[in-house]
Amino acid sequence: MGKRKSKAKPPPKKRMDKLDTVFSCPFCNHGSSVECRIDMKNSIGEAICRICQENFSTTVTALTEPIDIYSEWIDECELVNNVDDDGAE
């Protein structure tokens, strides 16, 4: 008679690190001054600088994280800067 085969335990799930919710401002370059808020009821995400009072709003989905709102803000800033550079030629 042989031994019963024991089932191998599945490996433990890796915990994902928490993403930041506070970032540096692209206008005043002050570190940790931009706070991102998500209002799921109204589907609005907002990034606001506490120092220079600059803000950015965008629509959000259920999968949106604060880093996504901040990244969209940075992308919009770069897009506006590139349009200004192209028009100056």
Tab-separated table of C-alpha atoms in Angstrom:
chain	number	residue	atom	x	y	z
A	1	MET	CA	0.000	0.000	0.000
A	2	GLY	CA	1.246	3.411	-0.927
A	3	LYS	CA	0.892	6.766	0.762
A	4	ARG	CA	-1.857	9.125	-0.203
A	5	LYS	CA	-0.746	12.071	-2.274
A	6	SER	CA	-1.001	15.268	-0.299
A	7	LYS	CA	-2.307	18.313	-2.084
A	8	ALA	CA	0.202	21.104	-2.374
A	9	LYS	CA	-0.937	24.339	-0.806
A	10	PRO	CA	-1.294	27.189	-3.290
A	11	PRO	CA	1.318	29.922	-2.908
A	12	PRO	CA	0.218	32.919	-0.828
A	13	LYS	CA	-1.107	35.865	-2.798
A	14	LYS	CA	1.207	38.833	-3.048
A	15	ARG	CA	-0.130	42.044	-1.581
A	16	MET	CA	-0.052	45.027	-3.879
A	17	ASP	CA	1.543	48.167	-2.516
A	18	LYS	CA	-0.725	51.134	-1.962
A	19	LEU	CA	-0.433	53.826	-4.603
A	20	ASP	CA	0.219	57.452	-3.703
A	21	THR	CA	-2.650	59.918	-3.343
A	22	VAL	CA	-0.475	63.032	-2.850
A	23	PHE	CA	1.850	64.309	-5.579
A	24	SER	CA	4.065	67.268	-6.513
A	25	CYS	CA	2.503	70.215	-8.347
A	26	PRO	CA	3.505	70.708	-12.006
A	27	PHE	CA	3.068	74.490	-11.682
A	28	CYS	CA	4.718	75.455	-8.385
A	29	ASN	CA	6.901	72.291	-8.057
A	30	HIS	CA	6.014	72.026	-4.388
A	31	GLY	CA	6.336	68.416	-3.234
A	32	SER	CA	3.341	66.613	-1.740
A	33	SER	CA	0.969	69.498	-2.365
A	34	VAL	CA	-1.439	68.005	-4.921
A	35	GLU	CA	-4.230	65.944	-3.454
A	36	CYS	CA	-6.447	63.792	-5.665
A	37	ARG	CA	-10.058	63.194	-4.748
A	38	ILE	CA	-12.501	60.852	-6.438
A	39	ASP	CA	-16.252	61.436	-6.251
A	40	MET	CA	-17.763	58.195	-7.528
A	41	LYS	CA	-21.319	59.462	-7.015
A	42	ASN	CA	-20.828	62.222	-9.611
A	43	SER	CA	-18.056	60.393	-11.579
A	44	ILE	CA	-15.621	63.265	-11.113
A	45	GLY	CA	-11.955	63.085	-10.206
A	46	GLU	CA	-10.200	66.220	-9.020
A	47	ALA	CA	-6.565	67.117	-8.413
A	48	ILE	CA	-5.991	70.275	-6.353
A	49	CYS	CA	-2.735	71.968	-5.293
A	50	ARG	CA	-2.906	73.270	-1.732
A	51	ILE	CA	-0.149	75.838	-2.367
A	52	CYS	CA	-0.959	77.549	-5.685
A	53	GLN	CA	-4.662	76.521	-5.848
A	54	GLU	CA	-4.336	75.060	-9.370
A	55	ASN	CA	-6.842	72.315	-10.054
A	56	PHE	CA	-7.793	69.749	-12.675
A	57	SER	CA	-11.033	67.803	-13.066
A	58	THR	CA	-11.807	64.768	-15.174
A	59	THR	CA	-14.389	62.022	-15.466
A	60	VAL	CA	-13.643	58.766	-13.669
A	61	THR	CA	-14.709	55.134	-13.810
A	62	ALA	CA	-14.831	52.439	-11.156
A	63	LEU	CA	-11.231	51.460	-11.974
A	64	THR	CA	-9.752	54.973	-11.729
A	65	GLU	CA	-7.080	55.565	-9.079
A	66	PRO	CA	-5.650	58.913	-7.885
A	67	ILE	CA	-2.455	58.309	-9.894
A	68	ASP	CA	-4.602	58.129	-13.045
A	69	ILE	CA	-6.067	61.589	-12.393
A	70	TYR	CA	-2.625	63.066	-11.751
A	71	SER	CA	-1.213	61.405	-14.884
A	72	GLU	CA	-4.025	62.849	-17.001
A	73	TRP	CA	-3.257	66.301	-15.569
A	74	ILE	CA	0.427	65.972	-16.454
A	75	ASP	CA	-0.476	64.756	-19.951
A	76	GLU	CA	-2.791	67.757	-20.464
A	77	CYS	CA	-0.047	70.139	-19.282
A	78	GLU	CA	2.422	68.614	-21.738
A	79	LEU	CA	-0.142	68.751	-24.549
A	80	VAL	CA	-0.829	72.443	-23.931
A	81	ASN	CA	2.903	73.200	-23.727
A	82	ASN	CA	3.559	71.361	-27.005
A	83	VAL	CA	0.735	73.242	-28.785
A	84	ASP	CA	2.178	76.561	-27.557
A	85	ASP	CA	5.652	75.580	-28.792
A	86	ASP	CA	4.334	74.555	-32.223
A	87	GLY	CA	2.394	77.817	-32.662
A	88	ALA	CA	5.431	79.978	-31.851
A	89	GLU	CA	7.421	78.845	-34.907
